[in-house]
Amino acid sequence: QSVLTQPPSVSAAPGQKVTISCSGTSSDIGNNYVSWYQQLPETAPKLLIYDNTQRPSAIPDRFSGSKSGTSATLGITGLQTGDEADYYCATWDSSLSVVVFGGGTKLSVL
Amino acid sequence: EVQLVESGGGLVEPGGSLRLSCAASGFSFTIAWMNWVRQTPGKGLEWVGRSRSISDGGTSDYAAPVKGRFTISRDDSKNTLFLQMNSLKTEDTAIYYCTTFRYSSGWFADTWGRGTLVTVSS
């Protein structure tokens, strides 16, 4: 069982917008910054968002991140079939002094 | 080009040992903190541990399930990170990824290797 809670799956049509939630506690998300990773089928994860809201230069602005309290959200606009992937949130747990991941969310673009 | 290449995975019996390597290139490995992250086939990501740079003490931290059995080390002269895995259990079966461990306002892994598969089975 993962420390951070994500919905197992989300879906939306091409061109639409989707959000993926990541819920934690005051020990992890509540007092630390969140990063998000995209894992396309049969590939290694790739960094999408860091420091809650920041995008690496190669990541398009269709991807956005936000955080409020003990929850974080990944937003994807203008959905494309190539966005079908598993998405993971992650942060530091200050109480356990470990990195914690969410269980992952499978995005389907129907 | 920033690159991480893992090697050393394979099939090992329960109770056995295995040593993974991660060859780094394209960035200053000597000042980099590094991670190992694993992924059970068909399941999510799990942090294994991290290695501080030598200049920051060179020590390592571990997740509870592997503490006392796994050891992370590094050879900065060869830009290589290692994961020594002892007393392996079937539940250690996973793809093992080597990643950078960057810190801005928070930590994040901005570079990932392709991973190496470890199978623990009799």
Coordinates of C-alpha atoms in Angstrom, one line a residue:
Chain A
Q1 CA 0.0 0.0 0.0
S2 CA 1.5 3.3 -1.1
V3 CA 1.9 6.2 1.3
L4 CA 0.4 8.8 -1.1
T5 CA -3.1 8.1 -2.5
Q6 CA -3.8 8.5 -6.2
P7 CA -6.9 7.3 -8.2
P8 CA -6.1 4.0 -10.0
S9 CA -7.3 5.4 -13.3
V10 CA -8.7 8.4 -15.1
S11 CA -9.9 8.8 -18.6
A12 CA -10.9 11.6 -21.0
A13 CA -11.3 12.2 -24.7
P14 CA -8.6 13.7 -26.9
G15 CA -8.4 17.5 -26.6
Q16 CA -10.0 17.5 -23.2
K17 CA -8.5 18.2 -19.8
V18 CA -7.9 15.8 -17.0
T19 CA -6.6 16.2 -13.4
I20 CA -4.9 13.6 -11.2
S21 CA -4.9 14.0 -7.5
C22 CA -2.3 12.9 -4.9
S23 CA -3.3 12.9 -1.3
G24 CA -0.9 12.7 1.7
T25 CA -0.4 13.9 5.2
S26 CA 1.4 16.7 7.1
S27 CA 4.5 14.6 7.3
D28 CA 4.9 14.3 3.5
I29 CA 3.0 16.6 1.1
G30 CA 1.9 19.0 3.8
N31 CA 5.5 20.1 4.5
N32 CA 7.4 19.1 1.4
Y33 CA 7.5 19.8 -2.3
V34 CA 5.9 17.4 -4.8
S35 CA 7.2 16.0 -8.1
W36 CA 5.3 14.1 -10.8
Y37 CA 6.5 11.4 -13.2
Q38 CA 5.1 10.0 -16.5
Q39 CA 5.8 6.4 -17.4
L40 CA 4.9 5.5 -20.9
P41 CA 4.4 1.8 -21.6
E42 CA 7.6 -0.3 -21.4
T43 CA 9.8 2.7 -20.6
A44 CA 11.4 4.3 -17.5
P45 CA 9.6 7.1 -15.7
K46 CA 10.3 10.7 -16.8
L47 CA 10.1 13.8 -14.7
L48 CA 7.1 16.0 -15.5
I49 CA 6.8 18.5 -12.6
Y50 CA 9.1 19.4 -9.7
D51 CA 8.8 21.8 -6.8
N52 CA 5.0 21.5 -7.0
T53 CA 4.6 23.6 -10.1
Q54 CA 7.8 23.7 -12.1
R55 CA 8.3 22.1 -15.5
P56 CA 11.6 21.0 -16.9
S57 CA 12.3 22.9 -20.1
A58 CA 11.4 20.0 -22.4
I59 CA 8.0 19.5 -20.9
P60 CA 5.1 21.3 -22.7
D61 CA 2.9 23.7 -20.8
R62 CA -0.1 21.4 -21.3
F63 CA 1.2 19.8 -18.1
S64 CA 0.8 21.7 -14.8
G65 CA 1.1 21.0 -11.1
S66 CA -0.4 22.6 -8.0
K67 CA -0.5 21.9 -4.3
S68 CA -2.8 22.8 -1.5
G69 CA -2.4 21.6 2.0
T70 CA -1.8 17.9 2.0
S71 CA -2.8 17.3 -1.6
A72 CA -1.3 17.9 -5.0
T73 CA -2.8 17.8 -8.4
L74 CA -1.4 17.2 -11.9
G75 CA -3.3 18.8 -14.8
I76 CA -3.1 17.9 -18.4
T77 CA -4.8 19.9 -21.1
G78 CA -5.3 19.3 -24.8
L79 CA -5.1 15.5 -24.2
Q80 CA -3.3 13.5 -26.9
T81 CA -3.3 9.7 -27.4
G82 CA 0.5 9.9 -26.7
D83 CA -0.3 11.0 -23.1
E84 CA -1.6 7.5 -22.3
A85 CA 0.7 6.5 -19.5
D86 CA 1.0 5.9 -15.8
Y87 CA 1.5 9.0 -13.7
Y88 CA 3.1 9.0 -10.2
C89 CA 3.5 11.7 -7.6
A90 CA 6.3 11.7 -5.1
T91 CA 7.6 13.7 -2.1
W92 CA 9.8 13.4 0.9
D93 CA 8.4 12.1 4.2
S94 CA 9.9 14.2 7.0
S95 CA 8.9 11.8 9.8
L96 CA 10.3 8.7 8.2
S97 CA 13.2 10.4 6.3
V98 CA 12.3 8.5 3.1
V99 CA 11.1 9.2 -0.4
V100 CA 7.4 8.2 -0.8
F101 CA 5.5 7.6 -4.1
G102 CA 1.9 7.5 -4.9
G103 CA 0.4 4.2 -6.2
G104 CA 0.2 5.6 -9.7
T105 CA -2.7 6.6 -12.0
K106 CA -3.3 5.1 -15.4
L107 CA -4.5 7.7 -17.9
S108 CA -6.6 6.5 -20.8
V109 CA -7.3 8.9 -23.7
L110 CA -10.4 7.5 -25.2
Chain B
E1 CA 23.9 13.9 -23.1
V2 CA 23.0 13.1 -19.5
Q3 CA 22.7 9.3 -19.2
L4 CA 22.4 6.5 -16.6
V5 CA 22.9 2.9 -17.6
E6 CA 22.2 0.1 -15.1
S7 CA 23.6 -3.4 -15.4
G8 CA 24.0 -6.5 -13.2
G9 CA 20.4 -7.7 -13.0
G10 CA 19.5 -11.4 -13.4
L11 CA 18.0 -14.4 -11.8
V12 CA 19.1 -15.3 -8.2
E13 CA 17.8 -17.7 -5.6
P14 CA 16.2 -16.5 -2.4
G15 CA 18.9 -15.8 0.2
G16 CA 21.4 -15.0 -2.6
S17 CA 23.3 -11.8 -3.5
L18 CA 23.5 -9.6 -6.5
R19 CA 25.4 -6.3 -7.3
L20 CA 23.9 -3.8 -9.6
S21 CA 25.9 -1.0 -11.3
C22 CA 24.9 2.3 -12.7
A23 CA 27.2 4.1 -15.1
A24 CA 26.7 7.8 -15.2
S25 CA 27.7 10.3 -18.0
G26 CA 27.0 13.8 -19.1
F27 CA 26.9 15.5 -15.7
S28 CA 29.2 16.0 -12.7
F29 CA 28.7 12.7 -10.9
T30 CA 31.1 13.6 -8.1
I31 CA 28.8 16.2 -6.7
A32 CA 25.5 14.4 -7.4
W33 CA 23.3 12.7 -5.0
M34 CA 21.9 9.5 -6.5
N35 CA 18.9 7.2 -5.9
W36 CA 17.8 3.7 -6.5
V37 CA 14.1 3.2 -7.2
R38 CA 12.5 -0.2 -7.9
Q39 CA 9.2 -1.2 -9.6
T40 CA 7.6 -4.6 -9.1
P41 CA 6.4 -5.9 -12.5
G42 CA 3.0 -4.4 -13.1
K43 CA 3.0 -2.3 -10.0
G44 CA 4.1 1.0 -8.7
L45 CA 7.4 2.7 -7.8
E46 CA 9.2 2.2 -4.5
W47 CA 12.2 4.1 -3.2
V48 CA 15.1 1.9 -2.3
G49 CA 17.7 4.4 -1.1
R50 CA 20.0 7.3 -1.8
S51 CA 23.6 8.1 -1.8
R52 CA 25.0 11.5 -0.8
S53 CA 28.0 12.9 -2.7
I54 CA 31.4 12.5 -1.0
S55 CA 31.6 16.2 -0.4
D56 CA 28.3 16.0 1.5
G57 CA 29.4 13.0 3.6
G58 CA 29.1 10.1 1.2
T59 CA 26.6 8.3 3.4
S60 CA 23.5 6.5 2.3
D61 CA 19.9 6.2 3.5
Y62 CA 17.6 3.2 2.9
A63 CA 13.9 2.3 2.9
A64 CA 12.8 0.1 5.7
P65 CA 12.2 -3.1 3.6
V66 CA 15.9 -3.2 2.4
K67 CA 17.7 -1.7 5.4
G68 CA 20.4 -4.0 6.7
R69 CA 20.3 -6.1 3.5
F70 CA 21.1 -3.6 0.7
T71 CA 24.2 -1.3 0.5
I72 CA 24.6 1.7 -1.8
S73 CA 28.1 2.7 -2.7
R74 CA 29.9 4.8 -5.4
D75 CA 33.1 5.0 -7.2
D76 CA 33.5 8.6 -8.3
S77 CA 36.7 7.8 -10.2
K78 CA 34.5 5.7 -12.5
N79 CA 31.3 7.7 -12.3
T80 CA 29.6 4.6 -11.1
L81 CA 26.9 3.9 -8.5
F82 CA 26.4 0.4 -7.0
L83 CA 23.7 -1.4 -5.2
Q84 CA 24.8 -4.5 -3.3
M85 CA 21.8 -6.7 -2.5
N86 CA 22.2 -9.5 0.1
S87 CA 19.8 -11.9 1.7
L88 CA 17.4 -11.5 -1.3
K89 CA 13.8 -12.3 -0.9
T90 CA 11.2 -13.1 -3.6
E91 CA 9.5 -9.7 -2.9
D92 CA 12.7 -8.0 -4.0
T93 CA 11.9 -9.1 -7.6
A94 CA 11.6 -5.8 -9.5
I95 CA 13.1 -3.6 -12.1
Y96 CA 15.7 -1.4 -10.4
Y97 CA 16.2 2.1 -11.7
C98 CA 19.2 4.4 -11.0
T99 CA 18.2 8.0 -10.8
T100 CA 19.7 11.4 -9.9
F101 CA 18.5 12.9 -6.6
R102 CA 18.3 16.6 -7.2
Y103 CA 17.3 19.3 -4.7
S104 CA 15.8 22.7 -5.6
S105 CA 13.1 23.7 -3.2
G106 CA 12.3 20.0 -2.9
W107 CA 13.9 16.8 -4.1
F108 CA 13.2 15.2 -7.5
A109 CA 14.7 12.7 -9.9
D110 CA 15.4 14.4 -13.2
T111 CA 17.3 11.6 -14.9
W112 CA 16.4 7.9 -14.9
G113 CA 18.2 4.9 -16.3
R114 CA 16.3 2.3 -18.3
G115 CA 16.4 -0.1 -15.4
T116 CA 17.7 -3.6 -14.9
L117 CA 15.5 -6.6 -13.9
V118 CA 16.2 -8.6 -10.8
T119 CA 14.3 -11.8 -10.4
V120 CA 14.5 -13.7 -7.1
S121 CA 13.2 -17.2 -7.5
S122 CA 14.1 -20.8 -6.8

